Structures are given as C-alpha cells and as structure tokens.
mmCIF file of C-alpha atoms in Angstrom:
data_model
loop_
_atom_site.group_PDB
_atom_site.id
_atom_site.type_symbol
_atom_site.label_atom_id
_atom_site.label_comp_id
_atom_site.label_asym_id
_atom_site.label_seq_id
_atom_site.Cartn_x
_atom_site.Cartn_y
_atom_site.Cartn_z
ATOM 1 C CA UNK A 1 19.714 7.432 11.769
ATOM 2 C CA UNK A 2 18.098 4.716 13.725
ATOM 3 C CA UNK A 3 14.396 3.511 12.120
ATOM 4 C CA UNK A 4 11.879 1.711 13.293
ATOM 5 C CA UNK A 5 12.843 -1.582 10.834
ATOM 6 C CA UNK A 6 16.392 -0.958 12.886
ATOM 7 C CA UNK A 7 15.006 -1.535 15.934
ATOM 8 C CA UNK A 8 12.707 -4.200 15.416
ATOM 9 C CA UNK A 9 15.726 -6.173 13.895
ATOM 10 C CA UNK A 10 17.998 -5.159 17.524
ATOM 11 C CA UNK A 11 14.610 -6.985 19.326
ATOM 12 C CA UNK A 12 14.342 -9.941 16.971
ATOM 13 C CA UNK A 13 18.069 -10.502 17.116
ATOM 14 C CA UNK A 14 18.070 -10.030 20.919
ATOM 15 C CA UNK A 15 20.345 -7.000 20.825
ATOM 16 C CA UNK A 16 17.592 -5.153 22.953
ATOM 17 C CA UNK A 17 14.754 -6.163 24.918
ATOM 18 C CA UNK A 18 10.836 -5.120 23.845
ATOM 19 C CA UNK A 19 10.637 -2.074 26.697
ATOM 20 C CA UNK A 20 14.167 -0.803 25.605
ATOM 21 C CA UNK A 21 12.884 -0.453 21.927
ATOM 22 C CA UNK A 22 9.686 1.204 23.016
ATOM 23 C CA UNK A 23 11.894 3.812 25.146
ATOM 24 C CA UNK A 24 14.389 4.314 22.073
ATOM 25 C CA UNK A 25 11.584 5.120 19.742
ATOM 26 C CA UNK A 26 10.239 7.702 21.930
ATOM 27 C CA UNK A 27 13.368 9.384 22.522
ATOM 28 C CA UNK A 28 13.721 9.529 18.509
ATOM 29 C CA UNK A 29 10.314 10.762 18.171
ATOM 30 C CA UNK A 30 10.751 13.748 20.695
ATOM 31 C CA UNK A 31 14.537 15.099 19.211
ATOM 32 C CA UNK A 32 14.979 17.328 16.427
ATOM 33 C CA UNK A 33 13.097 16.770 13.500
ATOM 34 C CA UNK A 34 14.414 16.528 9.975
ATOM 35 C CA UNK A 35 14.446 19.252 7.800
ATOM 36 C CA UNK A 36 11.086 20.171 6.100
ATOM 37 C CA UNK A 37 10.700 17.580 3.172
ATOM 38 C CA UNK A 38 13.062 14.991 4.390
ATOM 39 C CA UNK A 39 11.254 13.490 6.823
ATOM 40 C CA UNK A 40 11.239 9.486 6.640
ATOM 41 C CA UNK A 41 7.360 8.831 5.850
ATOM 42 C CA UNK A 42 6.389 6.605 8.538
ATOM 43 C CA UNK A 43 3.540 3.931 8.809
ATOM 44 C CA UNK A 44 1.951 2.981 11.766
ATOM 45 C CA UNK A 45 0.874 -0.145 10.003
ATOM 46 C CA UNK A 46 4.113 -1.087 8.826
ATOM 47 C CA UNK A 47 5.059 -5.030 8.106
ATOM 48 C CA UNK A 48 7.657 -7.345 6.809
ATOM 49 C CA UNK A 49 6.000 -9.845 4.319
ATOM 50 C CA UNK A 50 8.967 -9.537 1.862
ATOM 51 C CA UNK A 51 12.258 -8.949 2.172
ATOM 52 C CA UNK A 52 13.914 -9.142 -0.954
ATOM 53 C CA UNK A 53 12.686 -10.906 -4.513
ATOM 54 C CA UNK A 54 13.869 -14.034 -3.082
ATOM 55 C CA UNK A 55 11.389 -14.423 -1.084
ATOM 56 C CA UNK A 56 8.535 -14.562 -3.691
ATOM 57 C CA UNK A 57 11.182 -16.763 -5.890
ATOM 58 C CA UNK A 58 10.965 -19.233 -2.726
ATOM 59 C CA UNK A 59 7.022 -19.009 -2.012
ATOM 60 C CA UNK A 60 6.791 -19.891 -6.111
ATOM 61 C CA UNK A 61 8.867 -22.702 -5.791
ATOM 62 C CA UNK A 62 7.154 -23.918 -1.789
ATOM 63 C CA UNK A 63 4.004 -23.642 -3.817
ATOM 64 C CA UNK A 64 5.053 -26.015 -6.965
ATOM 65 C CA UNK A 65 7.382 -28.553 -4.357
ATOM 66 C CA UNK A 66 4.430 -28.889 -2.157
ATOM 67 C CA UNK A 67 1.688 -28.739 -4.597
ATOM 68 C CA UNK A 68 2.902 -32.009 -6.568
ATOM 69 C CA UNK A 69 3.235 -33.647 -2.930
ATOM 70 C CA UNK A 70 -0.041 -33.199 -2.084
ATOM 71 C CA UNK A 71 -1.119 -34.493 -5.496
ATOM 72 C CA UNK A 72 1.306 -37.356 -5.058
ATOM 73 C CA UNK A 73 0.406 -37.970 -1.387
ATOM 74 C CA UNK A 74 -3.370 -37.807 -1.791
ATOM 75 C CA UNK A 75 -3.681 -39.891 -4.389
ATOM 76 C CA UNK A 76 -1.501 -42.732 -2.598
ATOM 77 C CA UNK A 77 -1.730 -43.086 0.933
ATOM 78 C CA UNK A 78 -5.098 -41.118 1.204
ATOM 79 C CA UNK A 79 -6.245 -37.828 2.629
ATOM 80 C CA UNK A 80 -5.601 -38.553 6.468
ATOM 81 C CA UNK A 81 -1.882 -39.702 5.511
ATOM 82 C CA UNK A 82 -1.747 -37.392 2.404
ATOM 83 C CA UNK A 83 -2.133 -34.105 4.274
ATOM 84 C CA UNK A 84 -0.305 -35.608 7.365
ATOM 85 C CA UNK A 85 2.974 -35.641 4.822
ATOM 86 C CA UNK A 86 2.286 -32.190 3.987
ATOM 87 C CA UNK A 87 2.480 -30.893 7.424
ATOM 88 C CA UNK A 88 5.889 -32.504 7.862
ATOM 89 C CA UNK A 89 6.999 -31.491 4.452
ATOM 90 C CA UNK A 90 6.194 -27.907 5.789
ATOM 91 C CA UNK A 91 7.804 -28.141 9.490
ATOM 92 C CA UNK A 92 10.841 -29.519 7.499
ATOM 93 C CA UNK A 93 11.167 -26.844 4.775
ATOM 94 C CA UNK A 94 10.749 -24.231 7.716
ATOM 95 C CA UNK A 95 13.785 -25.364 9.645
ATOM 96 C CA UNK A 96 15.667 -24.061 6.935
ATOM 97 C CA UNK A 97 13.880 -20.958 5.109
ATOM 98 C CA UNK A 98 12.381 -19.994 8.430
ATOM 99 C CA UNK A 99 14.945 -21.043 10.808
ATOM 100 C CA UNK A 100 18.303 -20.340 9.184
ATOM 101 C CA UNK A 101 17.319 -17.925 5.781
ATOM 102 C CA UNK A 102 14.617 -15.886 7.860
ATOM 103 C CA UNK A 103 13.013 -15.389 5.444
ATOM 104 C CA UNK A 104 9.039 -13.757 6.009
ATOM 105 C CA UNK A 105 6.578 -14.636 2.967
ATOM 106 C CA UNK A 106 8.137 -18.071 2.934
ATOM 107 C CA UNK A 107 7.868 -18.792 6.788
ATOM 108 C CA UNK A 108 3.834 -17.015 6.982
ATOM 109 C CA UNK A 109 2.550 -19.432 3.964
ATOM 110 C CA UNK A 110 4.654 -22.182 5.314
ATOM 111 C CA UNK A 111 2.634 -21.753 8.516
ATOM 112 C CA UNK A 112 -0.368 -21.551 7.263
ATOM 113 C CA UNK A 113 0.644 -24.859 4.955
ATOM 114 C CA UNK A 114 1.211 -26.545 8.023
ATOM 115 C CA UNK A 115 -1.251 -25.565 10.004
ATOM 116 C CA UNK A 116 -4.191 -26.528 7.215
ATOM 117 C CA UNK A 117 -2.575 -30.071 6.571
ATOM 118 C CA UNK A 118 -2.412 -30.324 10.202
ATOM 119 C CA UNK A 119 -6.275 -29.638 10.214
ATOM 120 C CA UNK A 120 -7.108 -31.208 7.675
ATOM 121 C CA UNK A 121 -5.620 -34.092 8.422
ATOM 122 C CA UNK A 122 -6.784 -34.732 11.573
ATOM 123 C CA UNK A 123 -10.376 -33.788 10.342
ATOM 124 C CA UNK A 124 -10.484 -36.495 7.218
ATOM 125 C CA UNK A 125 -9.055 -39.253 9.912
ATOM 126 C CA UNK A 126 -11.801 -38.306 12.157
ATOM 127 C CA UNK A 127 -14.697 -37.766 9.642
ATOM 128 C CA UNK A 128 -14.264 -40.509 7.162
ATOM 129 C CA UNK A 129 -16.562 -40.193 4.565
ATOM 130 C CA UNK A 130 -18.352 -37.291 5.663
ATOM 131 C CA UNK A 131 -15.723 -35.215 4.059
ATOM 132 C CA UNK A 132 -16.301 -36.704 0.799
ATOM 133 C CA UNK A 133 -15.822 -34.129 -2.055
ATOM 134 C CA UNK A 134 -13.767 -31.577 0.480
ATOM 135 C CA UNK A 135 -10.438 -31.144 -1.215
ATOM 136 C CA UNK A 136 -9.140 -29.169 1.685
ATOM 137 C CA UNK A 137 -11.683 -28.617 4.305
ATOM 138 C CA UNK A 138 -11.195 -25.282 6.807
ATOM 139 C CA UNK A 139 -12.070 -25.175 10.004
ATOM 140 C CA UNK A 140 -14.820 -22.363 8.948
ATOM 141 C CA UNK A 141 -16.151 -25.437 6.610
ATOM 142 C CA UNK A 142 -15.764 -27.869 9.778
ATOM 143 C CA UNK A 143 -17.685 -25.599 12.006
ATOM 144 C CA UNK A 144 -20.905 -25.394 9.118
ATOM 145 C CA UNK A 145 -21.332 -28.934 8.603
ATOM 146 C CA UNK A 146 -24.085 -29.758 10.677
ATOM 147 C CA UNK A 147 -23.672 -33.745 9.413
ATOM 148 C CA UNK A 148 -20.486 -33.957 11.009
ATOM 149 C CA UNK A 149 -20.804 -33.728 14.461
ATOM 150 C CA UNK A 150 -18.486 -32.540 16.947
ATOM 151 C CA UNK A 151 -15.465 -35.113 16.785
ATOM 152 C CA UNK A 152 -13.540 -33.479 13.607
ATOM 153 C CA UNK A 153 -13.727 -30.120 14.988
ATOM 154 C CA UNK A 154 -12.352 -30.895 18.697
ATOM 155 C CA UNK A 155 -10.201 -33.057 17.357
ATOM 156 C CA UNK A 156 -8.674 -31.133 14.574
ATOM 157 C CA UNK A 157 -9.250 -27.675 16.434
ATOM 158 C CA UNK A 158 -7.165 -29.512 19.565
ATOM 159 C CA UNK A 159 -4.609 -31.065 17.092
ATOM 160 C CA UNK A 160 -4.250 -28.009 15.375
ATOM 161 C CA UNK A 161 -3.358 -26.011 18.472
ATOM 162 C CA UNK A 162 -1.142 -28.334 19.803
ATOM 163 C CA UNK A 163 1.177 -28.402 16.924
ATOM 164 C CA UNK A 164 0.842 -24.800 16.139
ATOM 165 C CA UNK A 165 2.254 -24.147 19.483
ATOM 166 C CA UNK A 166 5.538 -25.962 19.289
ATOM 167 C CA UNK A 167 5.501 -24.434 15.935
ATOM 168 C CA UNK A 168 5.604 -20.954 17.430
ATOM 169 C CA UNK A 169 8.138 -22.279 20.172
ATOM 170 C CA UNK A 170 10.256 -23.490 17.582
ATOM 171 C CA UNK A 171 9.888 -20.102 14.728
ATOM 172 C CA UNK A 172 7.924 -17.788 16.593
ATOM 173 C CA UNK A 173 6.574 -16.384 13.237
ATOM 174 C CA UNK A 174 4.021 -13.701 14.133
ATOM 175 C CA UNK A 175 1.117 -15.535 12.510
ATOM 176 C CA UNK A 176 0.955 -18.775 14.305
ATOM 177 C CA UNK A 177 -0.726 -17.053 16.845
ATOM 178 C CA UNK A 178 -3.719 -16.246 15.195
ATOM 179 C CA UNK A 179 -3.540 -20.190 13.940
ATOM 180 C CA UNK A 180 -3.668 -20.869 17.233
ATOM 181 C CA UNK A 181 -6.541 -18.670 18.141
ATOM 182 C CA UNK A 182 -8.556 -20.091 14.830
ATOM 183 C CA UNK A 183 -7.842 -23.742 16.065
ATOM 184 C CA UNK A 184 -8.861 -22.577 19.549
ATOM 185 C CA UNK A 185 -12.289 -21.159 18.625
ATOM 186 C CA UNK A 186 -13.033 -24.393 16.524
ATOM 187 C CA UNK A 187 -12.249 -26.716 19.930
ATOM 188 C CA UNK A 188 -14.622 -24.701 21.705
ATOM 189 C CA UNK A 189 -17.095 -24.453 19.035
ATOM 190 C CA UNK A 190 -16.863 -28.247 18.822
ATOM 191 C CA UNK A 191 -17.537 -28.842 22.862
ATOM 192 C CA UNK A 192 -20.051 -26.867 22.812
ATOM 193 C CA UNK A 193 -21.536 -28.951 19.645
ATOM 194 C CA UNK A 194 -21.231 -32.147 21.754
ATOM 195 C CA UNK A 195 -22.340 -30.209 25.116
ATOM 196 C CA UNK A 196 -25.986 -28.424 23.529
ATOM 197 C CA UNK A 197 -26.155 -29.402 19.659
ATOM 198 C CA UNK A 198 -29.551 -27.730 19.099
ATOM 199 C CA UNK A 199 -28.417 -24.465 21.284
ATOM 200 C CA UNK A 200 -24.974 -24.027 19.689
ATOM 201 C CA UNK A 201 -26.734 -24.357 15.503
ATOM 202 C CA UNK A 202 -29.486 -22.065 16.379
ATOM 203 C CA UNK A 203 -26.751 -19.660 18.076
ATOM 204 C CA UNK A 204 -24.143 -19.628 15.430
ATOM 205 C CA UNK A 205 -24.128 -16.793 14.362
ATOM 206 C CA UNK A 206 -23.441 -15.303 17.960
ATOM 207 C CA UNK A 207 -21.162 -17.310 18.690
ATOM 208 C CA UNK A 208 -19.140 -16.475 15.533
ATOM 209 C CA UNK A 209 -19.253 -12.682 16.808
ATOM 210 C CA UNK A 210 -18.194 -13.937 20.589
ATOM 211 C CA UNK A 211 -15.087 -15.888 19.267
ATOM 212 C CA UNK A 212 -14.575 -12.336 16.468
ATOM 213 C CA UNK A 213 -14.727 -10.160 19.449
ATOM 214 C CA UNK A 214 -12.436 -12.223 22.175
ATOM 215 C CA UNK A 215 -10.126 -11.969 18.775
ATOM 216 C CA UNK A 216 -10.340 -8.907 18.894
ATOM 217 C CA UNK A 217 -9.670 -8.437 22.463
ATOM 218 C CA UNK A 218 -6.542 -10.727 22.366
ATOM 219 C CA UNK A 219 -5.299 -8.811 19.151
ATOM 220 C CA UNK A 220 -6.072 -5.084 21.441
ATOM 221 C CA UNK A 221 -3.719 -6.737 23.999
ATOM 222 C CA UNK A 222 -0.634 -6.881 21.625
ATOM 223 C CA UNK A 223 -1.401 -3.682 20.224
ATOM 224 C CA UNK A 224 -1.625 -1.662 23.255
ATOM 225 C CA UNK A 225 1.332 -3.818 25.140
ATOM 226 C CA UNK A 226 3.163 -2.060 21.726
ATOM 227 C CA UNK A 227 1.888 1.299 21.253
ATOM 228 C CA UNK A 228 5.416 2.103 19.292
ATOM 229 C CA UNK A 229 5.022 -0.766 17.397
ATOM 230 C CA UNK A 230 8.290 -1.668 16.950
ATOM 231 C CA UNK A 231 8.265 -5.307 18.095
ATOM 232 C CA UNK A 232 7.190 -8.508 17.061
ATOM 233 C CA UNK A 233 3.815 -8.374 18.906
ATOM 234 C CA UNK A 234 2.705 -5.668 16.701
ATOM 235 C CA UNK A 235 2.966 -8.118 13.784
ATOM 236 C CA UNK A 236 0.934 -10.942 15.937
ATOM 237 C CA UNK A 237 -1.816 -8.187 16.532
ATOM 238 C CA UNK A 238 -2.413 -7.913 12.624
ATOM 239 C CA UNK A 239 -2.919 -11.233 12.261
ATOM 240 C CA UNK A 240 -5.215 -11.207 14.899
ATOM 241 C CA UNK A 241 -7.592 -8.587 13.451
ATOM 242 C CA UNK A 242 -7.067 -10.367 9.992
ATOM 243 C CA UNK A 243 -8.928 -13.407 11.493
ATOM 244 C CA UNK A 244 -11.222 -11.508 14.060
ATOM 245 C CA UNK A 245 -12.723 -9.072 11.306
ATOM 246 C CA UNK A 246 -14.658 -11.626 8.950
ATOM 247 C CA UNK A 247 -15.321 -13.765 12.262
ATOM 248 C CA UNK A 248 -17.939 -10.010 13.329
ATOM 249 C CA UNK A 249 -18.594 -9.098 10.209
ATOM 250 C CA UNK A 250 -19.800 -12.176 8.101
ATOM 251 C CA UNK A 251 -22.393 -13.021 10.671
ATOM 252 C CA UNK A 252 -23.518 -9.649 10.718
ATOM 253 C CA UNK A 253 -23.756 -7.754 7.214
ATOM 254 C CA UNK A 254 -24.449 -11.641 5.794
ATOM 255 C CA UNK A 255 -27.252 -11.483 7.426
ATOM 256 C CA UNK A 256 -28.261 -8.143 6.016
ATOM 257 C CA UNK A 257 -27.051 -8.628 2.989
ATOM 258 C CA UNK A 258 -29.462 -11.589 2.623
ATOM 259 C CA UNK A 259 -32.703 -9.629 3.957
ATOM 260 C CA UNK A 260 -32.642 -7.570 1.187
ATOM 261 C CA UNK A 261 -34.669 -4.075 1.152
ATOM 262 C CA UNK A 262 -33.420 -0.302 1.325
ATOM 263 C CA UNK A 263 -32.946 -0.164 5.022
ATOM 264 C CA UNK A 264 -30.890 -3.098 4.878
ATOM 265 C CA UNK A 265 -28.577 -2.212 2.457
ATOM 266 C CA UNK A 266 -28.518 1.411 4.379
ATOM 267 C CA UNK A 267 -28.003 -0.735 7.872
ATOM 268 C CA UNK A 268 -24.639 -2.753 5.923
ATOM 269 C CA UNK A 269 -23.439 0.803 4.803
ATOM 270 C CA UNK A 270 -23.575 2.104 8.303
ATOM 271 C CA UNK A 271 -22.185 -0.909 9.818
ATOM 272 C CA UNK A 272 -19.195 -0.406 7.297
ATOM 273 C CA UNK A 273 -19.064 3.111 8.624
ATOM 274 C CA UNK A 274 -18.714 2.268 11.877
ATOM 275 C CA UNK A 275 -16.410 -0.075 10.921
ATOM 276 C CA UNK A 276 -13.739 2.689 9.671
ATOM 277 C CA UNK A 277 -14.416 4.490 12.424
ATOM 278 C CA UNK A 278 -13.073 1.751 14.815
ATOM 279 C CA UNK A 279 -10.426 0.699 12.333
ATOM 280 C CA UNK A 280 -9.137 4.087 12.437
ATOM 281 C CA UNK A 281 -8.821 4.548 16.207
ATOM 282 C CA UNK A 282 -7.125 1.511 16.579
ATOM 283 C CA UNK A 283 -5.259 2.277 13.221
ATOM 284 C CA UNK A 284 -6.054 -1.436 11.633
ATOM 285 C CA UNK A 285 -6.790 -1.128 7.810
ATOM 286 C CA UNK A 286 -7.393 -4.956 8.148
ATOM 287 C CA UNK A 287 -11.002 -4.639 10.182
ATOM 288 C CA UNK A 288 -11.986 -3.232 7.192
ATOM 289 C CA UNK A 289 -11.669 -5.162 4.198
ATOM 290 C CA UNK A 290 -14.025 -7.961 5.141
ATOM 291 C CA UNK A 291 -16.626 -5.514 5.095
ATOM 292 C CA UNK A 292 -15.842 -4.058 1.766
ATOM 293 C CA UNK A 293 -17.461 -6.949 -0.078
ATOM 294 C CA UNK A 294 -20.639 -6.199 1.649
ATOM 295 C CA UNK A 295 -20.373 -2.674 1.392
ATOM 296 C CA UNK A 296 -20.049 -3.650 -2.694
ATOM 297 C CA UNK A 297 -23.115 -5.264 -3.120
ATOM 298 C CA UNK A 298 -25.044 -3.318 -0.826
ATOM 299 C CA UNK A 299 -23.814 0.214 -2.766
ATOM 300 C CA UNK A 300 -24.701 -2.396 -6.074
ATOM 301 C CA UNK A 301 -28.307 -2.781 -4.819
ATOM 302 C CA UNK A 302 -28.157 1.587 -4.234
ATOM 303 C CA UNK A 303 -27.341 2.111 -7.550
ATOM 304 C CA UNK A 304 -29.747 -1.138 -8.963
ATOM 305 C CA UNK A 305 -32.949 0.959 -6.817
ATOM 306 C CA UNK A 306 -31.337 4.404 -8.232
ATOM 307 C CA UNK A 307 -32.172 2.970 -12.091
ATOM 308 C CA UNK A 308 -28.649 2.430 -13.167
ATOM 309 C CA UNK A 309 -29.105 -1.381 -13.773
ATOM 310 C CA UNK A 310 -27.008 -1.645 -16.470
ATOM 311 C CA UNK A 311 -24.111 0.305 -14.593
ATOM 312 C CA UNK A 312 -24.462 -1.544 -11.380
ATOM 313 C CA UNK A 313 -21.065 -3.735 -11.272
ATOM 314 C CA UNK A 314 -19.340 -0.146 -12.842
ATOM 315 C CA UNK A 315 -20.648 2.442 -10.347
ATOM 316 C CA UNK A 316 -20.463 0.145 -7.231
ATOM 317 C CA UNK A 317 -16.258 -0.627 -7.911
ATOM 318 C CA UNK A 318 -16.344 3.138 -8.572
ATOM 319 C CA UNK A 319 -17.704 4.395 -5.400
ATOM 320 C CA UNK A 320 -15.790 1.554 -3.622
ATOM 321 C CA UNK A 321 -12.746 2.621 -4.961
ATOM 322 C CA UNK A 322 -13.127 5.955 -4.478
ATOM 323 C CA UNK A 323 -14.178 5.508 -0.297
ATOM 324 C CA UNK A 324 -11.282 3.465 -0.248
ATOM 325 C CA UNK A 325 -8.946 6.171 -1.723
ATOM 326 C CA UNK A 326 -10.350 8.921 0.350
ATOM 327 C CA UNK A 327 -9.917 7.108 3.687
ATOM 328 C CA UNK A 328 -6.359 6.189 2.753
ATOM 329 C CA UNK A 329 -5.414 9.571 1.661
ATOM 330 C CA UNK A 330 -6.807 10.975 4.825
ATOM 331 C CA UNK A 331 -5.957 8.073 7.480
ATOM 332 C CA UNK A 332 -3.721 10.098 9.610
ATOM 333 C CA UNK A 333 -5.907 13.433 9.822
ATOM 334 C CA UNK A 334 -9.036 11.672 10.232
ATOM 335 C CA UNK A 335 -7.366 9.009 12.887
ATOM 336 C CA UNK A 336 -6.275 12.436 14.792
ATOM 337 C CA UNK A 337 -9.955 13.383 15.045
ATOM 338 C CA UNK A 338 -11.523 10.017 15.930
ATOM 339 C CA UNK A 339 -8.718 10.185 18.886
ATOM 340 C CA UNK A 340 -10.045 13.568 20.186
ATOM 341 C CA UNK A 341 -13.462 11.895 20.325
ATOM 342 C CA UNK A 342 -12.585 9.651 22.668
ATOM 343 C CA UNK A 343 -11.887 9.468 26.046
ATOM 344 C CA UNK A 344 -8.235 10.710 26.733
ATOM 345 C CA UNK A 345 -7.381 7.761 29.004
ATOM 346 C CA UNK A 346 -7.867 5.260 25.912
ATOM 347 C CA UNK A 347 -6.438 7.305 23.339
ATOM 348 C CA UNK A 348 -3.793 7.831 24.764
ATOM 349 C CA UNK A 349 -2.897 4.384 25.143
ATOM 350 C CA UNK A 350 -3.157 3.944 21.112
ATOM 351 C CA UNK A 351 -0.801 4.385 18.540
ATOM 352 C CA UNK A 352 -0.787 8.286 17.430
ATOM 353 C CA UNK A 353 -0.730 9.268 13.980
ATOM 354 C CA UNK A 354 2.024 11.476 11.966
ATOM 355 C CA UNK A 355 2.185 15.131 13.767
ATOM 356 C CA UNK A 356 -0.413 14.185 16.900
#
C-alpha cells in the first residue's frame, strides 16, 4: 500500500511531480477502506525530523565538532571572523550529510548553524563594540537594541538572506525558508529604523504583529497550494508558522501579561483560546505553543487571586497539561466542527481531518 511518506519520497526524488502526488493521494483516500481496526493512523501534521538513530548520533557529534570551533575561532581571529568560519564549517558539513546522506535533523540544525553565524557575523563586523557581551546575538536581539542603529540589522538581515538563498538553491531543506523570511523582516525592520527612527521604536510592537501576520500569510500559501500535504511545501509551511506565531503573540499577551489585573490575565486566556481555535482550522499545533507560556502564568496569577499561593507553579502545569491533553485527544473532532463554522469556500480549501 502506497502512504503518504511513499509519496513524498516519489516527489523529493523526482519520480512524480507535486500535482501528481496531490491527485494520487486523493484517489487513495476515496477507494476502499481498510478493514475496521487496521486503518494506518494518519497525521495531518506529519514531519520528517529523524530518520533513523543516526541522525541524532550526527546532530551530537555537529554539535561537539562545531562547538569547539566556535570556541577555537572566537577566541583567535575574533567574532566577525570567528562566526564567519562557522558558517563555512556548516555549508561544508552540509554538502555531505545534507547533500549526499539526506539526512533531516542534521541538515535543519545545520541550517539554522549557518544561518546564525551568517548573522551574526555580519552583525559583530558591522556593530563593533556595541555587541559587547552578546555571545551570539539574534536578529530578535538586533531588532531591540535601540543603541545600535540600523546598519547591523540591514546588513546582517540582507547578508543573511542572500546566503540563505543559495543555501536553499543548493539543499532546498524546508526550513531555510523561514530563515529567509526572519532575515527578511529584520532588513525591513532595519530601513525602516534608518527611514523614521522615532516612528518605527514607538511602533514596535505593531510592526512585530505586521511581519507575524505576512508570516503567516506566506506560510497559508504553502499550506493551501498543499492541501494533501504530501510535498515538501507542507514542511516549509511549518516552519513558517513556527516563526510567525511568537512574532503575534509576544507583542500581544507580553503586553498583557505585563499589565497585570484579572481582566488581563482573562484577556491572555481568551487570546490563547482564540488561538486554538485558528490553530485548529488551519490544523497547525505550532501557533499554539508560543502562547502556552503566557497562558501559564496568566492561569498562575488565576490560581495566585483564587488563594492557592502555595500551589501556584503545581496547579498552573496541571491545568496546562491537562488543556493541552484534551485538545490533542480531540484535534480531529473538534477541527471537524471549527470547519463547519466557517464559510464552505475556505474550508474547503484546508486540510480535512480523519473521517470529514
């Protein structure tokens, strides 16, 4: 029996093309089904991070190789240079583990090795000494520091994409795209710095949740271009609601969060809410859990108010834990009613649950 890890491999190996994979998996998905009870459980959400213990054997030893490098590099030629040798390090390493062994958890944290040194390195050339005390500065970090002005971050943001680019024409792993879309918001952040400095720090915050939502939008593009998901842009759309979902929601429930009071710690519980509810129609677990730390300490500050003090850290994991279990117990049944909410038109342009 053909699965969906089947046909992804056929499109990644160039046996089919993206459309004839989409048509194959329908055609599966409207024969016979199995038997009752033998049915191949099937997740919408499905992705390859590891294929086999050798790939966490390989990310241990990427993680010890390059670790004493960048201790080595740093401390001789400097943290321009220094990171600068990590990036090739990384590109190098790839042609072979990414390249020729194909292998996934070693290619995604060589990326993101790469990608940081590349960042980082253009950052520390630009910024001198107003990185001092940043062992490895990220572009979130680059776009906060007021004292820096705008040259690091279009500089490194511009860098950043750049290289990222040929990266992806050179691997095409999945999450170089939402690299590029990080490096992308931190050039435009960083023209906008130099174009109105006073406008763009008072309007931070908003213009976190503008670059989170046109994440969002580009990662909604890939997912509905794949509603089958059974091809690589699937896996580039998870990466691109990993990055937009702390982009909306750390602006937002921060904000809250930091007010203080009953009605906001209500407002970051309903925000969460409404969170699940769009994470569930777009079937995206990922949208969620950068509002579960907020949801923690706002539930903590419920059960503080309720008189529990002592049980606050106890009760609040317990609650958590238990939301968390509910919602993945019932994803698929509760996905099938948010989809009858909505207008047909969209939902049927989503990924359907199990049975819909």
């Amino acid at each position: 029996m053909i699965t969906i890890d089947h046909l992804r491999r056929a499109v990644a190996e160039g046996i089919i093309t993206d459309v004839q994979a989409n048509a194959l998996d329908r055609l599966a998905r409207s024969g016979a089904m199995p038997p009752p009870g033998l049915e191949e459980p099937r997740d919408d959400e499905r992705l390859r991070f590891v294929s086999g213990f050798a790939d966490i054997f390989v990310t241990l030893g990427l993680f010890l190789f390059l670790g004493a490098c960048a201790h080595f590099g740093l401390s001789a030629l400097g943290p321009a240079a220094g990171y600068a040798l990590i990036a090739v390090l990384a590109w190098g390493l790839a042609e072979f583990f990414t390249l020729r062994r194909r292998m996934a958890l070693p290619s995604i944290v060589l990326l993101v090795l790469f990608a940081l040194a590349v960042q980082s390195s253009v950052a520390f050339g630009l910024a001198g000494s107003g990185l001092a005390g940043s062992s490895w500065p990220t572009l979130f970090d680059l776009m906060t520091a007021d004292r820096l002005g705008p040259a690091p971050l279009i500089g490194s943001g511009l860098a950043t994409l750049a290289l990222v680019t040929l990266h992806y024409r050179r691997f095409a792993v999945p999450v170089t795209v939402a690299a590029g879309a990080a490096s992308l918001c931190a050039l435009l952040f960083g023209v906008l710095l130099a174009v109105a400095p006073d406008l763009t720090l008072a309007a931070r915050n908003g213009l976190f949740i503008a670059a989170g939502l046109g994440v969002f939008a580009l990662a909604m593009r890939f997912d509905l271009s794949d509603p089958a998901r059974v091809t690589r842009r699937t896996d580039i759309a998870f990466w691109l609601h990993l990055l937009a979902a702390p982009l909306i929601v750390h602006p937002i429930l921060g904000n809250l969060t930091a007010g203080g009071g009953q009605a906001a710690t209500l407002g970051v519980l309903a925000i969460v809410l409404g969170l699940a509810g769009i994470a569930l129609a777009v079937d995206r677990r990922a949208l969620l859990v950068s509002g579960l730390v907020y949801a923690g300490i706002a539930l903590g500050s419920l059960v503080r108010d309720a008189g529990f003090a002592g049980s606050t850290i106890p009760l609040s994991l317990l609650t958590l834990g238990a939301f968390i279990l509910a919602l993945s117990a019932g994803w698929h049944p509760l996905r099938a009613l948010v989809l009858r909410a909505l207008p047909r038109p969209l939902a049927v342009r989503l990924p359907h649950p199990i049975g819909a």
